[in-house]
PDB file of C-alpha atoms in Angstrom:
ATOM      1  CA  UNK P 487     -78.933 206.885   1.750  1.00 96.00           C
ATOM      2  CA  UNK P 488     -80.481 203.731   3.166  1.00 97.00           C
ATOM      3  CA  UNK P 489     -83.823 203.160   4.877  1.00 98.00           C
ATOM      4  CA  UNK P 490     -84.860 200.704   7.573  1.00 98.00           C
ATOM      5  CA  UNK P 491     -87.869 200.716   9.884  1.00 98.00           C
ATOM      6  CA  UNK P 492     -87.813 199.725  13.542  1.00 98.00           C
ATOM      7  CA  UNK P 493     -90.544 198.940  16.041  1.00 98.00           C
ATOM      8  CA  UNK P 494     -89.701 198.748  19.743  1.00 97.00           C
ATOM      9  CA  UNK P 495     -92.817 199.811  21.604  1.00 94.00           C
ATOM     10  CA  UNK P 496     -94.243 203.325  21.639  1.00 95.00           C
ATOM     11  CA  UNK P 497     -92.757 205.082  18.636  1.00 96.00           C
ATOM     12  CA  UNK P 498     -92.088 208.391  20.388  1.00 96.00           C
ATOM     13  CA  UNK P 499     -89.031 207.205  22.314  1.00 95.00           C
ATOM     14  CA  UNK P 500     -87.806 204.989  19.491  1.00 97.00           C
ATOM     15  CA  UNK P 501     -87.803 207.949  17.125  1.00 98.00           C
ATOM     16  CA  UNK P 502     -85.799 210.061  19.593  1.00 97.00           C
ATOM     17  CA  UNK P 503     -83.272 207.224  19.974  1.00 97.00           C
ATOM     18  CA  UNK P 504     -82.579 207.286  16.247  1.00 98.00           C
ATOM     19  CA  UNK P 505     -82.716 211.014  15.520  1.00 97.00           C
ATOM     20  CA  UNK P 506     -79.884 211.498  18.033  1.00 96.00           C
ATOM     21  CA  UNK P 507     -77.484 209.229  16.109  1.00 98.00           C
ATOM     22  CA  UNK P 508     -74.947 210.897  13.857  1.00 97.00           C
ATOM     23  CA  UNK P 509     -75.521 209.717  10.308  1.00 98.00           C
ATOM     24  CA  UNK P 510     -79.317 209.629  10.611  1.00 98.00           C
ATOM     25  CA  UNK P 511     -80.735 212.053   8.063  1.00 98.00           C
ATOM     26  CA  UNK P 512     -84.440 211.755   8.831  1.00 98.00           C
ATOM     27  CA  UNK P 513     -86.907 209.903  11.018  1.00 98.00           C
ATOM     28  CA  UNK P 514     -90.658 209.535  10.744  1.00 98.00           C
ATOM     29  CA  UNK P 515     -93.146 207.586  12.818  1.00 98.00           C
ATOM     30  CA  UNK P 516     -95.868 205.458  11.345  1.00 98.00           C
ATOM     31  CA  UNK P 517     -97.445 202.052  11.086  1.00 98.00           C
ATOM     32  CA  UNK P 518     -96.320 198.910   9.241  1.00 98.00           C
ATOM     33  CA  UNK P 519     -96.556 195.150   9.297  1.00 97.00           C
ATOM     34  CA  UNK P 520    -100.330 194.909   9.170  1.00 97.00           C
ATOM     35  CA  UNK P 521    -103.164 194.447   6.730  1.00 95.00           C
ATOM     36  CA  UNK P 522    -105.106 197.725   6.857  1.00 95.00           C
ATOM     37  CA  UNK P 523    -104.225 200.430   4.350  1.00 96.00           C
ATOM     38  CA  UNK P 524    -103.746 203.973   5.654  1.00 97.00           C
ATOM     39  CA  UNK P 525    -104.544 203.196   9.296  1.00 98.00           C
ATOM     40  CA  UNK P 526    -104.949 205.896  11.909  1.00 97.00           C
ATOM     41  CA  UNK P 527    -103.565 205.803  15.435  1.00 97.00           C
ATOM     42  CA  UNK P 528    -107.066 205.011  16.678  1.00 97.00           C
ATOM     43  CA  UNK P 529    -107.305 202.100  14.205  1.00 97.00           C
ATOM     44  CA  UNK P 530    -103.930 200.668  15.226  1.00 97.00           C
ATOM     45  CA  UNK P 531    -104.764 200.896  18.931  1.00 95.00           C
ATOM     46  CA  UNK P 532    -107.726 198.552  18.436  1.00 95.00           C
ATOM     47  CA  UNK P 533    -105.283 195.710  17.753  1.00 94.00           C
ATOM     48  CA  UNK P 534    -107.291 194.703  14.681  1.00 95.00           C
ATOM     49  CA  UNK P 535    -105.055 196.191  11.968  1.00 97.00           C
ATOM     50  CA  UNK P 536    -102.000 194.000  12.598  1.00 96.00           C
ATOM     51  CA  UNK P 537     -99.741 197.071  12.409  1.00 98.00           C
ATOM     52  CA  UNK P 538     -96.995 197.956  14.838  1.00 97.00           C
ATOM     53  CA  UNK P 539     -95.869 201.461  15.745  1.00 98.00           C
ATOM     54  CA  UNK P 540     -92.707 201.884  13.727  1.00 98.00           C
ATOM     55  CA  UNK P 541     -89.977 204.414  13.015  1.00 98.00           C
ATOM     56  CA  UNK P 542     -88.656 204.878   9.505  1.00 98.00           C
ATOM     57  CA  UNK P 543     -84.958 205.759   9.652  1.00 98.00           C
ATOM     58  CA  UNK P 544     -83.132 207.295   6.696  1.00 98.00           C
ATOM     59  CA  UNK P 545     -79.397 207.058   7.281  1.00 98.00           C
ATOM     60  CA  UNK P 546     -76.057 207.507   5.542  1.00 98.00           C
ATOM     61  CA  UNK P 547     -74.297 204.104   5.607  1.00 97.00           C
ATOM     62  CA  UNK P 548     -70.896 205.753   5.107  1.00 97.00           C
ATOM     63  CA  UNK P 549     -71.401 207.636   8.408  1.00 98.00           C
ATOM     64  CA  UNK P 550     -73.524 205.158  10.353  1.00 98.00           C
ATOM     65  CA  UNK P 551     -73.254 201.471   9.633  1.00 97.00           C
ATOM     66  CA  UNK P 552     -76.253 199.166   9.746  1.00 98.00           C
ATOM     67  CA  UNK P 553     -74.419 197.271  12.502  1.00 97.00           C
ATOM     68  CA  UNK P 554     -74.198 200.414  14.663  1.00 97.00           C
ATOM     69  CA  UNK P 555     -77.860 201.180  14.013  1.00 97.00           C
ATOM     70  CA  UNK P 556     -78.802 197.634  15.048  1.00 98.00           C
ATOM     71  CA  UNK P 557     -76.677 197.860  18.194  1.00 98.00           C
ATOM     72  CA  UNK P 558     -78.566 200.992  19.279  1.00 98.00           C
ATOM     73  CA  UNK P 559     -81.881 199.317  18.479  1.00 98.00           C
ATOM     74  CA  UNK P 560     -81.274 195.998  20.263  1.00 98.00           C
ATOM     75  CA  UNK P 561     -79.866 197.632  23.400  1.00 97.00           C
ATOM     76  CA  UNK P 562     -82.662 200.222  23.738  1.00 97.00           C
ATOM     77  CA  UNK P 563     -85.566 197.820  24.267  1.00 97.00           C
ATOM     78  CA  UNK P 564     -86.433 194.296  25.384  1.00 97.00           C
ATOM     79  CA  UNK P 565     -86.959 192.259  22.199  1.00 97.00           C
ATOM     80  CA  UNK P 566     -88.132 189.207  24.193  1.00 97.00           C
ATOM     81  CA  UNK P 567     -91.506 190.580  25.326  1.00 95.00           C
ATOM     82  CA  UNK P 568     -93.713 189.596  22.384  1.00 94.00           C
ATOM     83  CA  UNK P 569     -96.691 191.899  21.970  1.00 94.00           C
ATOM     84  CA  UNK P 570     -95.567 194.500  24.475  1.00 94.00           C
ATOM     85  CA  UNK P 571     -92.846 196.771  25.772  1.00 93.00           C
ATOM     86  CA  UNK P 572     -93.039 197.305  29.500  1.00 87.00           C
ATOM     87  CA  UNK P 573     -96.461 198.675  30.412  1.00 88.00           C
ATOM     88  CA  UNK P 574     -97.437 199.156  26.759  1.00 92.00           C
ATOM     89  CA  UNK P 575     -99.372 196.036  25.784  1.00 94.00           C
ATOM     90  CA  UNK P 576    -100.791 195.115  22.372  1.00 94.00           C
ATOM     91  CA  UNK P 577     -99.811 194.100  18.858  1.00 94.00           C
ATOM     92  CA  UNK P 578     -98.875 197.690  18.029  1.00 96.00           C
ATOM     93  CA  UNK P 579     -96.014 197.565  20.560  1.00 97.00           C
ATOM     94  CA  UNK P 580     -94.253 194.470  19.227  1.00 96.00           C
ATOM     95  CA  UNK P 581     -90.595 194.491  18.289  1.00 97.00           C
ATOM     96  CA  UNK P 582     -90.054 194.526  14.519  1.00 98.00           C
ATOM     97  CA  UNK P 583     -87.514 195.373  11.834  1.00 98.00           C
ATOM     98  CA  UNK P 584     -88.530 195.863   8.213  1.00 98.00           C
ATOM     99  CA  UNK P 585     -85.690 196.529   5.800  1.00 98.00           C
ATOM    100  CA  UNK P 586     -84.399 196.018   2.300  1.00 97.00           C
ATOM    101  CA  UNK P 587     -83.745 192.387   1.317  1.00 97.00           C
ATOM    102  CA  UNK P 588     -80.027 193.179   1.090  1.00 97.00           C
ATOM    103  CA  UNK P 589     -79.967 194.005   4.837  1.00 98.00           C
ATOM    104  CA  UNK P 590     -81.830 190.959   6.147  1.00 98.00           C
ATOM    105  CA  UNK P 591     -78.824 188.641   6.471  1.00 98.00           C
ATOM    106  CA  UNK P 592     -76.923 191.176   8.587  1.00 98.00           C
ATOM    107  CA  UNK P 593     -80.032 191.845  10.693  1.00 98.00           C
ATOM    108  CA  UNK P 594     -80.571 188.126  11.339  1.00 98.00           C
ATOM    109  CA  UNK P 595     -76.892 187.683  12.247  1.00 97.00           C
ATOM    110  CA  UNK P 596     -77.090 190.570  14.743  1.00 98.00           C
ATOM    111  CA  UNK P 597     -80.190 188.980  16.259  1.00 98.00           C
ATOM    112  CA  UNK P 598     -78.306 185.712  16.811  1.00 97.00           C
ATOM    113  CA  UNK P 599     -75.337 187.510  18.400  1.00 97.00           C
ATOM    114  CA  UNK P 600     -77.618 189.519  20.662  1.00 98.00           C
ATOM    115  CA  UNK P 601     -79.600 186.408  21.633  1.00 98.00           C
ATOM    116  CA  UNK P 602     -76.384 184.888  23.016  1.00 97.00           C
ATOM    117  CA  UNK P 603     -75.935 187.939  25.251  1.00 97.00           C
ATOM    118  CA  UNK P 604     -79.572 187.878  26.384  1.00 97.00           C
ATOM    119  CA  UNK P 605     -79.415 184.158  27.166  1.00 97.00           C
ATOM    120  CA  UNK P 606     -76.276 184.702  29.232  1.00 97.00           C
ATOM    121  CA  UNK P 607     -78.218 187.276  31.300  1.00 96.00           C
ATOM    122  CA  UNK P 608     -81.180 184.946  31.795  1.00 96.00           C
ATOM    123  CA  UNK P 609     -83.588 186.449  29.255  1.00 97.00           C
ATOM    124  CA  UNK P 610     -85.837 184.456  26.937  1.00 97.00           C
ATOM    125  CA  UNK P 611     -85.939 184.211  23.157  1.00 98.00           C
ATOM    126  CA  UNK P 612     -86.064 187.253  20.908  1.00 98.00           C
ATOM    127  CA  UNK P 613     -89.535 187.658  19.410  1.00 98.00           C
ATOM    128  CA  UNK P 614     -88.638 190.453  16.989  1.00 98.00           C
ATOM    129  CA  UNK P 615     -90.400 190.181  13.643  1.00 98.00           C
ATOM    130  CA  UNK P 616     -87.858 190.592  10.837  1.00 98.00           C
ATOM    131  CA  UNK P 617     -89.130 190.935   7.273  1.00 98.00           C
ATOM    132  CA  UNK P 618     -88.361 192.587   3.977  1.00 97.00           C
ATOM    133  CA  UNK P 619     -89.790 196.064   3.544  1.00 94.00           C
ATOM    134  CA  UNK P 620     -93.440 196.398   4.448  1.00 97.00           C
ATOM    135  CA  UNK P 621     -95.735 199.238   3.362  1.00 97.00           C
ATOM    136  CA  UNK P 622     -95.147 202.220   5.657  1.00 98.00           C
ATOM    137  CA  UNK P 623     -98.023 204.524   6.577  1.00 98.00           C
ATOM    138  CA  UNK P 624     -97.144 207.846   8.171  1.00 98.00           C
ATOM    139  CA  UNK P 625     -98.631 208.535  11.595  1.00 98.00           C
ATOM    140  CA  UNK P 626    -100.553 211.704  12.246  1.00 98.00           C
ATOM    141  CA  UNK P 627     -98.627 214.988  12.506  1.00 97.00           C
ATOM    142  CA  UNK P 628     -99.008 215.211  16.298  1.00 97.00           C
ATOM    143  CA  UNK P 629     -96.940 212.025  16.644  1.00 97.00           C
ATOM    144  CA  UNK P 630     -94.055 213.162  14.410  1.00 98.00           C
ATOM    145  CA  UNK P 631     -91.008 214.198  16.504  1.00 96.00           C
ATOM    146  CA  UNK P 632     -93.334 214.110  19.511  1.00 96.00           C
ATOM    147  CA  UNK P 633     -90.578 214.140  22.143  1.00 96.00           C
ATOM    148  CA  UNK P 634     -88.892 217.089  20.443  1.00 96.00           C
ATOM    149  CA  UNK P 635     -92.152 219.040  20.764  1.00 96.00           C
ATOM    150  CA  UNK P 636     -92.859 217.607  24.240  1.00 96.00           C
ATOM    151  CA  UNK P 637     -89.452 216.926  25.868  1.00 93.00           C
ATOM    152  CA  UNK P 638     -91.032 215.685  29.098  1.00 92.00           C
ATOM    153  CA  UNK P 639     -93.437 213.374  27.257  1.00 92.00           C
ATOM    154  CA  UNK P 640     -93.767 209.634  27.749  1.00 90.00           C
ATOM    155  CA  UNK P 641     -90.890 207.362  26.720  1.00 90.00           C
ATOM    156  CA  UNK P 642     -91.211 203.691  27.572  1.00 87.00           C
ATOM    157  CA  UNK P 643     -87.840 202.581  26.177  1.00 90.00           C
ATOM    158  CA  UNK P 644     -86.003 200.374  28.609  1.00 91.00           C
ATOM    159  CA  UNK P 645     -83.259 198.000  27.603  1.00 93.00           C
ATOM    160  CA  UNK P 646     -82.254 194.727  29.204  1.00 94.00           C
ATOM    161  CA  UNK P 647     -78.705 195.686  30.153  1.00 92.00           C
ATOM    162  CA  UNK P 648     -77.296 193.182  27.668  1.00 94.00           C
ATOM    163  CA  UNK P 649     -74.678 194.537  25.277  1.00 94.00           C
ATOM    164  CA  UNK P 650     -74.997 193.827  21.559  1.00 93.00           C
ATOM    165  CA  UNK P 651     -71.624 192.908  20.040  1.00 88.00           C
ATOM    166  CA  UNK P 652     -71.056 194.416  16.612  1.00 80.00           C
TER     167      UNK P 652
END
C-alpha cells in the first residue's frame, strides 16, 4: 500500500473522485499543511490555521500507479487558482499534494507536463503546493464519505479541460 494526500478545494468531491478509482483501498478527509494541531472544521474555515482541506488516499501501486492517480487529480480541478477553487475561496481550498519523499520527483514531473498542457490552453501557472508528508488530522465524522451519505450534496470540482499526459 502507498499513501498520498491531495487538496483540490472542498474535500467532499475530491474524496469521491478518488474512492471511485480501482486500486484505491481507503479514503479519508482531513486537514494538513498548517500549523495548528488537531484543528476542527470551524478552525480551518477561519483561515488562521494554515491548513487545507485534504483527502488521504491509500492505494495499491500494483493496481493503480501514482501516475494514474496524479492524472485523475490534475484533470479534476484547476490547480492555477491559488487560494480557491471556483466559488470556494480561502486558504483551506488551495491545491496541494503531500506525499512520501520517494514520490516527490514523479509528482513534480507530472506538474511540469501538465503545466505545458495548461499553458497551451491559455491558463496561468500551477500554484499547487507540493511537499513531503505533512501531519494529517482527520476531519469530523460528518465530513467522512459525505457524498456517499448525501449523493446530491455539494461538489465544486471542475477541471480545466486540459489533459494530463502520463
